[in-house]
Amino acid sequence: MRVHIVGTGLLGTSLGLALTGAGHAVTLADLSPTAQRLAADLGAGTVGEPEATDVVIVATPPDVAGQAILTALERFPEATVTDVASVKTVLLHEVRAACAAGDLDRYIGSHPMAGREKSGAIAARDDLFVGRPWVVCSDDDTPAERLAQIVALATDVGAAVVHLDPEFHDSSVARVSHAPQVMASLMAAQLVDMPADGVALAGQGLRDVTRIAASDASLWTQILAGNAAEVRDVLTAIRTDLDTLISALDLEPGSIATIAQTITAGNDGYDRIPGKHGQAPQKYAEITVLIDDTPGMLGKLFADVGELGINIEDIRIEHATGVKLGSVEVAVVPARQRELEEGLTSRGWWVPEAVIEHEGQE
């Protein structure tokens, strides 16, 4: 297909790279001449607005996506237009209110659930969408041939298409993406005035919780504003739970049970997060291996595990403070746990005896 991408940031450029690699003819446009030239230099397509195109993908920031969609519908009267913004309902309302009669059938909102903490074309990757959900928001009035175009493009970049209602999409991403960003940012902000000696105690738990706090502030301000009502509902519910926990920390009678119930509710929610490849979570055995933090050691560990014929289901690495030592937690199916421990020990690896089982996740 002929595909015109409007917006050459992380998502737009990554799409250009992936679609070009899949054999589509991609053209690029961006308000910034430098940004679009960079995307083209990286191989995401050619700069320029075509006379005609089959599909227009709007990959602009959320706060201008609505106008960009309307412009594309007017400029390319035969094209199917989609967007990749992380909010869908507000854009649909904006387009519906302003587009010409009949043009709404050519607009199909979509949202690839992919991204990075880094932004801009320079951070783009051609495999960014591989194995990731790609939400498509269509309805009974959507022409089948236009829907097929969007599904085909999503499939061609390696994504797994999921069909959702716009309102359900926005409610869902508020819980699985938008509110987690806020919570990560709030937690990381607590470190700003903390003495350096205290921050140095940080372990993997803090890194896990705050990883996405490094995300682009301008982009996330737009995302949160675009899905404000849904995010507000989630944060209000969290605030209620926080108030209950804060009161329990006064340690009055009954408080210990409240604290335990809070952690247990988190366990129950965690158990619902999909496991590998979107499958149901599975219990894995986790083997800890202590290794020198020197070149080649991690590769050697993986090679030895492979020679034992055991598949690594998940992996987690933590670095010791002040010592060039790493702790590698290797998750395997429980039936292979003892075999892996004995096999690695016989090959000279330092494997502590304590083994923790956890819910395996990607």
JSON list of N, CA and C in Angstrom, two decimals, residues 44-117:
[
{"chain": "A", "resi": 44, "resn": "ALA", "atom": "N", "xyz": [12.99, 5.57, 7.11]},
{"chain": "A", "resi": 44, "resn": "ALA", "atom": "CA", "xyz": [11.57, 5.41, 7.41]},
{"chain": "A", "resi": 44, "resn": "ALA", "atom": "C", "xyz": [10.66, 5.74, 6.23]},
{"chain": "A", "resi": 45, "resn": "GLY", "atom": "N", "xyz": [11.21, 6.27, 5.14]},
{"chain": "A", "resi": 45, "resn": "GLY", "atom": "CA", "xyz": [10.39, 6.64, 3.99]},
{"chain": "A", "resi": 45, "resn": "GLY", "atom": "C", "xyz": [11.01, 7.84, 3.29]},
{"chain": "A", "resi": 46, "resn": "THR", "atom": "N", "xyz": [10.23, 8.44, 2.40]},
{"chain": "A", "resi": 46, "resn": "THR", "atom": "CA", "xyz": [10.70, 9.62, 1.68]},
{"chain": "A", "resi": 46, "resn": "THR", "atom": "C", "xyz": [9.90, 10.83, 2.11]},
{"chain": "A", "resi": 47, "resn": "VAL", "atom": "N", "xyz": [10.56, 11.97, 2.17]},
{"chain": "A", "resi": 47, "resn": "VAL", "atom": "CA", "xyz": [9.90, 13.21, 2.59]},
{"chain": "A", "resi": 47, "resn": "VAL", "atom": "C", "xyz": [9.04, 13.74, 1.46]},
{"chain": "A", "resi": 48, "resn": "GLY", "atom": "N", "xyz": [7.83, 14.17, 1.82]},
{"chain": "A", "resi": 48, "resn": "GLY", "atom": "CA", "xyz": [6.97, 14.78, 0.82]},
{"chain": "A", "resi": 48, "resn": "GLY", "atom": "C", "xyz": [5.53, 14.38, 0.97]},
{"chain": "A", "resi": 49, "resn": "GLU", "atom": "N", "xyz": [4.63, 15.23, 0.49]},
{"chain": "A", "resi": 49, "resn": "GLU", "atom": "CA", "xyz": [3.20, 14.93, 0.54]},
{"chain": "A", "resi": 49, "resn": "GLU", "atom": "C", "xyz": [2.78, 14.41, -0.83]},
{"chain": "A", "resi": 50, "resn": "PRO", "atom": "N", "xyz": [2.27, 13.20, -0.91]},
{"chain": "A", "resi": 50, "resn": "PRO", "atom": "CA", "xyz": [1.91, 12.62, -2.20]},
{"chain": "A", "resi": 50, "resn": "PRO", "atom": "C", "xyz": [0.61, 13.22, -2.75]},
{"chain": "A", "resi": 51, "resn": "GLU", "atom": "N", "xyz": [0.40, 13.05, -4.03]},
{"chain": "A", "resi": 51, "resn": "GLU", "atom": "CA", "xyz": [-0.86, 13.50, -4.63]},
{"chain": "A", "resi": 51, "resn": "GLU", "atom": "C", "xyz": [-2.01, 12.64, -4.15]},
{"chain": "A", "resi": 52, "resn": "ALA", "atom": "N", "xyz": [-1.75, 11.35, -3.95]},
{"chain": "A", "resi": 52, "resn": "ALA", "atom": "CA", "xyz": [-2.77, 10.42, -3.48]},
{"chain": "A", "resi": 52, "resn": "ALA", "atom": "C", "xyz": [-2.09, 9.34, -2.65]},
{"chain": "A", "resi": 53, "resn": "THR", "atom": "N", "xyz": [-2.85, 8.73, -1.77]},
{"chain": "A", "resi": 53, "resn": "THR", "atom": "CA", "xyz": [-2.31, 7.67, -0.93]},
{"chain": "A", "resi": 53, "resn": "THR", "atom": "C", "xyz": [-3.44, 6.75, -0.52]},
{"chain": "A", "resi": 54, "resn": "ASP", "atom": "N", "xyz": [-3.10, 5.54, -0.12]},
{"chain": "A", "resi": 54, "resn": "ASP", "atom": "CA", "xyz": [-4.13, 4.59, 0.32]},
{"chain": "A", "resi": 54, "resn": "ASP", "atom": "C", "xyz": [-4.52, 4.80, 1.78]},
{"chain": "A", "resi": 55, "resn": "VAL", "atom": "N", "xyz": [-3.50, 5.03, 2.62]},
{"chain": "A", "resi": 55, "resn": "VAL", "atom": "CA", "xyz": [-3.73, 5.18, 4.05]},
{"chain": "A", "resi": 55, "resn": "VAL", "atom": "C", "xyz": [-2.90, 6.35, 4.57]},
{"chain": "A", "resi": 56, "resn": "VAL", "atom": "N", "xyz": [-3.50, 7.14, 5.45]},
{"chain": "A", "resi": 56, "resn": "VAL", "atom": "CA", "xyz": [-2.77, 8.17, 6.18]},
{"chain": "A", "resi": 56, "resn": "VAL", "atom": "C", "xyz": [-2.73, 7.76, 7.65]},
{"chain": "A", "resi": 57, "resn": "ILE", "atom": "N", "xyz": [-1.54, 7.75, 8.22]},
{"chain": "A", "resi": 57, "resn": "ILE", "atom": "CA", "xyz": [-1.38, 7.45, 9.65]},
{"chain": "A", "resi": 57, "resn": "ILE", "atom": "C", "xyz": [-0.96, 8.74, 10.35]},
{"chain": "A", "resi": 58, "resn": "VAL", "atom": "N", "xyz": [-1.81, 9.24, 11.23]},
{"chain": "A", "resi": 58, "resn": "VAL", "atom": "CA", "xyz": [-1.50, 10.44, 11.98]},
{"chain": "A", "resi": 58, "resn": "VAL", "atom": "C", "xyz": [-0.76, 10.03, 13.25]},
{"chain": "A", "resi": 59, "resn": "ALA", "atom": "N", "xyz": [0.50, 10.43, 13.35]},
{"chain": "A", "resi": 59, "resn": "ALA", "atom": "CA", "xyz": [1.34, 10.07, 14.49]},
{"chain": "A", "resi": 59, "resn": "ALA", "atom": "C", "xyz": [1.86, 11.32, 15.19]},
{"chain": "A", "resi": 60, "resn": "THR", "atom": "N", "xyz": [1.00, 12.34, 15.24]},
{"chain": "A", "resi": 60, "resn": "THR", "atom": "CA", "xyz": [1.35, 13.60, 15.89]},
{"chain": "A", "resi": 60, "resn": "THR", "atom": "C", "xyz": [1.11, 13.51, 17.39]},
{"chain": "A", "resi": 61, "resn": "PRO", "atom": "N", "xyz": [1.57, 14.49, 18.17]},
{"chain": "A", "resi": 61, "resn": "PRO", "atom": "CA", "xyz": [1.21, 14.54, 19.59]},
{"chain": "A", "resi": 61, "resn": "PRO", "atom": "C", "xyz": [-0.31, 14.57, 19.76]},
{"chain": "A", "resi": 62, "resn": "PRO", "atom": "N", "xyz": [-0.84, 14.02, 20.85]},
{"chain": "A", "resi": 62, "resn": "PRO", "atom": "CA", "xyz": [-2.28, 13.90, 21.04]},
{"chain": "A", "resi": 62, "resn": "PRO", "atom": "C", "xyz": [-3.06, 15.21, 20.95]},
{"chain": "A", "resi": 63, "resn": "ASP", "atom": "N", "xyz": [-2.45, 16.31, 21.40]},
{"chain": "A", "resi": 63, "resn": "ASP", "atom": "CA", "xyz": [-3.22, 17.55, 21.46]},
{"chain": "A", "resi": 63, "resn": "ASP", "atom": "C", "xyz": [-3.46, 18.18, 20.08]},
{"chain": "A", "resi": 64, "resn": "VAL", "atom": "N", "xyz": [-2.77, 17.72, 19.05]},
{"chain": "A", "resi": 64, "resn": "VAL", "atom": "CA", "xyz": [-3.01, 18.22, 17.69]},
{"chain": "A", "resi": 64, "resn": "VAL", "atom": "C", "xyz": [-3.46, 17.11, 16.74]},
{"chain": "A", "resi": 65, "resn": "ALA", "atom": "N", "xyz": [-3.65, 15.91, 17.28]},
{"chain": "A", "resi": 65, "resn": "ALA", "atom": "CA", "xyz": [-4.02, 14.78, 16.42]},
{"chain": "A", "resi": 65, "resn": "ALA", "atom": "C", "xyz": [-5.39, 14.98, 15.78]},
{"chain": "A", "resi": 66, "resn": "GLY", "atom": "N", "xyz": [-6.33, 15.53, 16.52]},
{"chain": "A", "resi": 66, "resn": "GLY", "atom": "CA", "xyz": [-7.66, 15.72, 15.97]},
{"chain": "A", "resi": 66, "resn": "GLY", "atom": "C", "xyz": [-7.66, 16.59, 14.73]},
{"chain": "A", "resi": 67, "resn": "GLN", "atom": "N", "xyz": [-6.98, 17.72, 14.78]},
{"chain": "A", "resi": 67, "resn": "GLN", "atom": "CA", "xyz": [-6.91, 18.60, 13.62]},
{"chain": "A", "resi": 67, "resn": "GLN", "atom": "C", "xyz": [-6.14, 17.94, 12.49]},
{"chain": "A", "resi": 68, "resn": "ALA", "atom": "N", "xyz": [-5.11, 17.19, 12.81]},
{"chain": "A", "resi": 68, "resn": "ALA", "atom": "CA", "xyz": [-4.34, 16.50, 11.78]},
{"chain": "A", "resi": 68, "resn": "ALA", "atom": "C", "xyz": [-5.19, 15.45, 11.07]},
{"chain": "A", "resi": 69, "resn": "ILE", "atom": "N", "xyz": [-6.05, 14.77, 11.81]},
{"chain": "A", "resi": 69, "resn": "ILE", "atom": "CA", "xyz": [-6.95, 13.78, 11.21]},
{"chain": "A", "resi": 69, "resn": "ILE", "atom": "C", "xyz": [-7.92, 14.47, 10.25]},
{"chain": "A", "resi": 70, "resn": "LEU", "atom": "N", "xyz": [-8.51, 15.58, 10.70]},
{"chain": "A", "resi": 70, "resn": "LEU", "atom": "CA", "xyz": [-9.44, 16.33, 9.86]},
{"chain": "A", "resi": 70, "resn": "LEU", "atom": "C", "xyz": [-8.77, 16.85, 8.59]},
{"chain": "A", "resi": 71, "resn": "THR", "atom": "N", "xyz": [-7.54, 17.32, 8.73]},
{"chain": "A", "resi": 71, "resn": "THR", "atom": "CA", "xyz": [-6.80, 17.81, 7.57]},
{"chain": "A", "resi": 71, "resn": "THR", "atom": "C", "xyz": [-6.54, 16.68, 6.59]},
{"chain": "A", "resi": 72, "resn": "ALA", "atom": "N", "xyz": [-6.19, 15.51, 7.10]},
{"chain": "A", "resi": 72, "resn": "ALA", "atom": "CA", "xyz": [-5.91, 14.36, 6.24]},
{"chain": "A", "resi": 72, "resn": "ALA", "atom": "C", "xyz": [-7.18, 13.90, 5.51]},
{"chain": "A", "resi": 73, "resn": "LEU", "atom": "N", "xyz": [-8.31, 13.89, 6.20]},
{"chain": "A", "resi": 73, "resn": "LEU", "atom": "CA", "xyz": [-9.57, 13.50, 5.57]},
{"chain": "A", "resi": 73, "resn": "LEU", "atom": "C", "xyz": [-9.91, 14.44, 4.42]},
{"chain": "A", "resi": 74, "resn": "GLU", "atom": "N", "xyz": [-9.63, 15.73, 4.59]},
{"chain": "A", "resi": 74, "resn": "GLU", "atom": "CA", "xyz": [-9.92, 16.70, 3.55]},
{"chain": "A", "resi": 74, "resn": "GLU", "atom": "C", "xyz": [-8.90, 16.64, 2.42]},
{"chain": "A", "resi": 75, "resn": "ARG", "atom": "N", "xyz": [-7.63, 16.50, 2.77]},
{"chain": "A", "resi": 75, "resn": "ARG", "atom": "CA", "xyz": [-6.56, 16.54, 1.77]},
{"chain": "A", "resi": 75, "resn": "ARG", "atom": "C", "xyz": [-6.55, 15.29, 0.90]},
{"chain": "A", "resi": 76, "resn": "PHE", "atom": "N", "xyz": [-6.89, 14.13, 1.48]},
{"chain": "A", "resi": 76, "resn": "PHE", "atom": "CA", "xyz": [-6.85, 12.87, 0.75]},
{"chain": "A", "resi": 76, "resn": "PHE", "atom": "C", "xyz": [-8.24, 12.24, 0.76]},
{"chain": "A", "resi": 77, "resn": "PRO", "atom": "N", "xyz": [-9.12, 12.66, -0.13]},
{"chain": "A", "resi": 77, "resn": "PRO", "atom": "CA", "xyz": [-10.53, 12.25, -0.10]},
{"chain": "A", "resi": 77, "resn": "PRO", "atom": "C", "xyz": [-10.79, 10.78, -0.37]},
{"chain": "A", "resi": 78, "resn": "GLU", "atom": "N", "xyz": [-9.81, 10.06, -0.87]},
{"chain": "A", "resi": 78, "resn": "GLU", "atom": "CA", "xyz": [-10.00, 8.63, -1.13]},
{"chain": "A", "resi": 78, "resn": "GLU", "atom": "C", "xyz": [-9.31, 7.75, -0.09]},
{"chain": "A", "resi": 79, "resn": "ALA", "atom": "N", "xyz": [-8.52, 8.34, 0.77]},
{"chain": "A", "resi": 79, "resn": "ALA", "atom": "CA", "xyz": [-7.69, 7.55, 1.69]},
{"chain": "A", "resi": 79, "resn": "ALA", "atom": "C", "xyz": [-8.43, 7.16, 2.96]},
{"chain": "A", "resi": 80, "resn": "THR", "atom": "N", "xyz": [-7.99, 6.05, 3.54]},
{"chain": "A", "resi": 80, "resn": "THR", "atom": "CA", "xyz": [-8.39, 5.68, 4.89]},
{"chain": "A", "resi": 80, "resn": "THR", "atom": "C", "xyz": [-7.44, 6.38, 5.85]},
{"chain": "A", "resi": 81, "resn": "VAL", "atom": "N", "xyz": [-7.99, 6.96, 6.92]},
{"chain": "A", "resi": 81, "resn": "VAL", "atom": "CA", "xyz": [-7.17, 7.71, 7.87]},
{"chain": "A", "resi": 81, "resn": "VAL", "atom": "C", "xyz": [-7.25, 7.05, 9.23]},
{"chain": "A", "resi": 82, "resn": "THR", "atom": "N", "xyz": [-6.11, 6.84, 9.84]},
{"chain": "A", "resi": 82, "resn": "THR", "atom": "CA", "xyz": [-6.06, 6.33, 11.20]},
{"chain": "A", "resi": 82, "resn": "THR", "atom": "C", "xyz": [-5.08, 7.17, 12.00]},
{"chain": "A", "resi": 83, "resn": "ASP", "atom": "N", "xyz": [-5.01, 6.90, 13.28]},
{"chain": "A", "resi": 83, "resn": "ASP", "atom": "CA", "xyz": [-4.05, 7.61, 14.14]},
{"chain": "A", "resi": 83, "resn": "ASP", "atom": "C", "xyz": [-3.51, 6.61, 15.16]},
{"chain": "A", "resi": 84, "resn": "VAL", "atom": "N", "xyz": [-2.47, 7.02, 15.86]},
{"chain": "A", "resi": 84, "resn": "VAL", "atom": "CA", "xyz": [-1.87, 6.12, 16.84]},
{"chain": "A", "resi": 84, "resn": "VAL", "atom": "C", "xyz": [-1.86, 6.74, 18.23]},
{"chain": "A", "resi": 85, "resn": "ALA", "atom": "N", "xyz": [-2.74, 7.71, 18.47]},
{"chain": "A", "resi": 85, "resn": "ALA", "atom": "CA", "xyz": [-2.79, 8.38, 19.77]},
{"chain": "A", "resi": 85, "resn": "ALA", "atom": "C", "xyz": [-3.29, 7.43, 20.85]},
{"chain": "A", "resi": 86, "resn": "SER", "atom": "N", "xyz": [-2.87, 7.67, 22.08]},
{"chain": "A", "resi": 86, "resn": "SER", "atom": "CA", "xyz": [-3.22, 6.76, 23.18]},
{"chain": "A", "resi": 86, "resn": "SER", "atom": "C", "xyz": [-4.57, 7.07, 23.80]},
{"chain": "A", "resi": 87, "resn": "VAL", "atom": "N", "xyz": [-5.29, 8.06, 23.27]},
{"chain": "A", "resi": 87, "resn": "VAL", "atom": "CA", "xyz": [-6.66, 8.33, 23.69]},
{"chain": "A", "resi": 87, "resn": "VAL", "atom": "C", "xyz": [-7.54, 8.29, 22.44]},
{"chain": "A", "resi": 88, "resn": "LYS", "atom": "N", "xyz": [-8.72, 7.72, 22.58]},
{"chain": "A", "resi": 88, "resn": "LYS", "atom": "CA", "xyz": [-9.55, 7.51, 21.40]},
{"chain": "A", "resi": 88, "resn": "LYS", "atom": "C", "xyz": [-10.88, 8.25, 21.44]},
{"chain": "A", "resi": 89, "resn": "THR", "atom": "N", "xyz": [-11.55, 8.31, 22.58]},
{"chain": "A", "resi": 89, "resn": "THR", "atom": "CA", "xyz": [-12.89, 8.88, 22.64]},
{"chain": "A", "resi": 89, "resn": "THR", "atom": "C", "xyz": [-12.90, 10.36, 22.29]},
{"chain": "A", "resi": 90, "resn": "VAL", "atom": "N", "xyz": [-11.99, 11.14, 22.88]},
{"chain": "A", "resi": 90, "resn": "VAL", "atom": "CA", "xyz": [-11.98, 12.57, 22.64]},
{"chain": "A", "resi": 90, "resn": "VAL", "atom": "C", "xyz": [-11.68, 12.88, 21.17]},
{"chain": "A", "resi": 91, "resn": "LEU", "atom": "N", "xyz": [-10.82, 12.09, 20.55]},
{"chain": "A", "resi": 91, "resn": "LEU", "atom": "CA", "xyz": [-10.52, 12.29, 19.12]},
{"chain": "A", "resi": 91, "resn": "LEU", "atom": "C", "xyz": [-11.72, 11.95, 18.25]},
{"chain": "A", "resi": 92, "resn": "LEU", "atom": "N", "xyz": [-12.42, 10.87, 18.57]},
{"chain": "A", "resi": 92, "resn": "LEU", "atom": "CA", "xyz": [-13.60, 10.49, 17.79]},
{"chain": "A", "resi": 92, "resn": "LEU", "atom": "C", "xyz": [-14.65, 11.59, 17.85]},
{"chain": "A", "resi": 93, "resn": "HIS", "atom": "N", "xyz": [-14.87, 12.14, 19.04]},
{"chain": "A", "resi": 93, "resn": "HIS", "atom": "CA", "xyz": [-15.85, 13.21, 19.19]},
{"chain": "A", "resi": 93, "resn": "HIS", "atom": "C", "xyz": [-15.44, 14.44, 18.39]},
{"chain": "A", "resi": 94, "resn": "GLU", "atom": "N", "xyz": [-14.15, 14.78, 18.43]},
{"chain": "A", "resi": 94, "resn": "GLU", "atom": "CA", "xyz": [-13.66, 15.94, 17.70]},
{"chain": "A", "resi": 94, "resn": "GLU", "atom": "C", "xyz": [-13.82, 15.76, 16.19]},
{"chain": "A", "resi": 95, "resn": "VAL", "atom": "N", "xyz": [-13.48, 14.60, 15.70]},
{"chain": "A", "resi": 95, "resn": "VAL", "atom": "CA", "xyz": [-13.59, 14.34, 14.26]},
{"chain": "A", "resi": 95, "resn": "VAL", "atom": "C", "xyz": [-15.04, 14.29, 13.83]},
{"chain": "A", "resi": 96, "resn": "ARG", "atom": "N", "xyz": [-15.87, 13.61, 14.62]},
{"chain": "A", "resi": 96, "resn": "ARG", "atom": "CA", "xyz": [-17.29, 13.49, 14.28]},
{"chain": "A", "resi": 96, "resn": "ARG", "atom": "C", "xyz": [-17.96, 14.86, 14.20]},
{"chain": "A", "resi": 97, "resn": "ALA", "atom": "N", "xyz": [-17.57, 15.77, 15.09]},
{"chain": "A", "resi": 97, "resn": "ALA", "atom": "CA", "xyz": [-18.21, 17.08, 15.13]},
{"chain": "A", "resi": 97, "resn": "ALA", "atom": "C", "xyz": [-17.80, 17.99, 13.98]},
{"chain": "A", "resi": 98, "resn": "ALA", "atom": "N", "xyz": [-16.62, 17.72, 13.39]},
{"chain": "A", "resi": 98, "resn": "ALA", "atom": "CA", "xyz": [-16.09, 18.68, 12.42]},
{"chain": "A", "resi": 98, "resn": "ALA", "atom": "C", "xyz": [-15.88, 18.15, 11.01]},
{"chain": "A", "resi": 99, "resn": "CYS", "atom": "N", "xyz": [-15.94, 16.84, 10.81]},
{"chain": "A", "resi": 99, "resn": "CYS", "atom": "CA", "xyz": [-15.63, 16.32, 9.48]},
{"chain": "A", "resi": 99, "resn": "CYS", "atom": "C", "xyz": [-16.82, 16.47, 8.53]},
{"chain": "A", "resi": 100, "resn": "ALA", "atom": "N", "xyz": [-16.54, 16.44, 7.26]},
{"chain": "A", "resi": 100, "resn": "ALA", "atom": "CA", "xyz": [-17.58, 16.56, 6.24]},
{"chain": "A", "resi": 100, "resn": "ALA", "atom": "C", "xyz": [-18.46, 15.31, 6.22]},
{"chain": "A", "resi": 101, "resn": "ALA", "atom": "N", "xyz": [-19.66, 15.46, 5.71]},
{"chain": "A", "resi": 101, "resn": "ALA", "atom": "CA", "xyz": [-20.61, 14.35, 5.65]},
{"chain": "A", "resi": 101, "resn": "ALA", "atom": "C", "xyz": [-19.99, 13.18, 4.88]},
{"chain": "A", "resi": 102, "resn": "GLY", "atom": "N", "xyz": [-20.08, 12.01, 5.46]},
{"chain": "A", "resi": 102, "resn": "GLY", "atom": "CA", "xyz": [-19.56, 10.81, 4.81]},
{"chain": "A", "resi": 102, "resn": "GLY", "atom": "C", "xyz": [-18.11, 10.51, 5.09]},
{"chain": "A", "resi": 103, "resn": "ASP", "atom": "N", "xyz": [-17.36, 11.50, 5.56]},
{"chain": "A", "resi": 103, "resn": "ASP", "atom": "CA", "xyz": [-15.93, 11.28, 5.79]},
{"chain": "A", "resi": 103, "resn": "ASP", "atom": "C", "xyz": [-15.64, 10.45, 7.03]},
{"chain": "A", "resi": 104, "resn": "LEU", "atom": "N", "xyz": [-16.59, 10.42, 7.96]},
{"chain": "A", "resi": 104, "resn": "LEU", "atom": "CA", "xyz": [-16.33, 9.69, 9.21]},
{"chain": "A", "resi": 104, "resn": "LEU", "atom": "C", "xyz": [-16.08, 8.21, 8.94]},
{"chain": "A", "resi": 105, "resn": "ASP", "atom": "N", "xyz": [-16.69, 7.67, 7.89]},
{"chain": "A", "resi": 105, "resn": "ASP", "atom": "CA", "xyz": [-16.49, 6.26, 7.56]},
{"chain": "A", "resi": 105, "resn": "ASP", "atom": "C", "xyz": [-15.06, 5.97, 7.13]},
{"chain": "A", "resi": 106, "resn": "ARG", "atom": "N", "xyz": [-14.31, 7.01, 6.77]},
{"chain": "A", "resi": 106, "resn": "ARG", "atom": "CA", "xyz": [-12.92, 6.80, 6.35]},
{"chain": "A", "resi": 106, "resn": "ARG", "atom": "C", "xyz": [-11.94, 6.92, 7.51]},
{"chain": "A", "resi": 107, "resn": "TYR", "atom": "N", "xyz": [-12.45, 7.28, 8.68]},
{"chain": "A", "resi": 107, "resn": "TYR", "atom": "CA", "xyz": [-11.57, 7.41, 9.85]},
{"chain": "A", "resi": 107, "resn": "TYR", "atom": "C", "xyz": [-11.74, 6.21, 10.76]},
{"chain": "A", "resi": 108, "resn": "ILE", "atom": "N", "xyz": [-10.64, 5.56, 11.09]},
{"chain": "A", "resi": 108, "resn": "ILE", "atom": "CA", "xyz": [-10.63, 4.43, 12.01]},
{"chain": "A", "resi": 108, "resn": "ILE", "atom": "C", "xyz": [-9.54, 4.68, 13.05]},
{"chain": "A", "resi": 109, "resn": "GLY", "atom": "N", "xyz": [-9.94, 4.98, 14.25]},
{"chain": "A", "resi": 109, "resn": "GLY", "atom": "CA", "xyz": [-8.96, 5.22, 15.31]},
{"chain": "A", "resi": 109, "resn": "GLY", "atom": "C", "xyz": [-8.23, 3.94, 15.70]},
{"chain": "A", "resi": 110, "resn": "SER", "atom": "N", "xyz": [-6.96, 4.07, 16.01]},
{"chain": "A", "resi": 110, "resn": "SER", "atom": "CA", "xyz": [-6.21, 2.89, 16.46]},
{"chain": "A", "resi": 110, "resn": "SER", "atom": "C", "xyz": [-5.14, 3.32, 17.46]},
{"chain": "A", "resi": 111, "resn": "HIS", "atom": "N", "xyz": [-4.57, 2.35, 18.14]},
{"chain": "A", "resi": 111, "resn": "HIS", "atom": "CA", "xyz": [-3.55, 2.64, 19.15]},
{"chain": "A", "resi": 111, "resn": "HIS", "atom": "C", "xyz": [-2.65, 1.44, 19.35]},
{"chain": "A", "resi": 112, "resn": "PRO", "atom": "N", "xyz": [-1.43, 1.49, 18.84]},
{"chain": "A", "resi": 112, "resn": "PRO", "atom": "CA", "xyz": [-0.46, 0.43, 19.14]},
{"chain": "A", "resi": 112, "resn": "PRO", "atom": "C", "xyz": [0.06, 0.59, 20.57]},
{"chain": "A", "resi": 113, "resn": "MET", "atom": "N", "xyz": [-0.05, -0.46, 21.36]},
{"chain": "A", "resi": 113, "resn": "MET", "atom": "CA", "xyz": [0.41, -0.43, 22.74]},
{"chain": "A", "resi": 113, "resn": "MET", "atom": "C", "xyz": [1.92, -0.68, 22.77]},
{"chain": "A", "resi": 114, "resn": "ALA", "atom": "N", "xyz": [2.65, 0.29, 22.27]},
{"chain": "A", "resi": 114, "resn": "ALA", "atom": "CA", "xyz": [4.10, 0.17, 22.19]},
{"chain": "A", "resi": 114, "resn": "ALA", "atom": "C", "xyz": [4.73, 1.54, 22.40]},
{"chain": "A", "resi": 115, "resn": "GLY", "atom": "N", "xyz": [5.93, 1.56, 22.88]},
{"chain": "A", "resi": 115, "resn": "GLY", "atom": "CA", "xyz": [6.63, 2.81, 23.10]},
{"chain": "A", "resi": 115, "resn": "GLY", "atom": "C", "xyz": [7.92, 2.59, 23.85]},
{"chain": "A", "resi": 116, "resn": "ARG", "atom": "N", "xyz": [8.60, 3.67, 24.15]},
{"chain": "A", "resi": 116, "resn": "ARG", "atom": "CA", "xyz": [9.84, 3.62, 24.90]},
{"chain": "A", "resi": 116, "resn": "ARG", "atom": "C", "xyz": [9.90, 4.83, 25.83]},
{"chain": "A", "resi": 117, "resn": "GLU", "atom": "N", "xyz": [10.82, 4.78, 26.80]},
{"chain": "A", "resi": 117, "resn": "GLU", "atom": "CA", "xyz": [11.01, 5.96, 27.65]},
{"chain": "A", "resi": 117, "resn": "GLU", "atom": "C", "xyz": [11.65, 7.10, 26.85]}
]
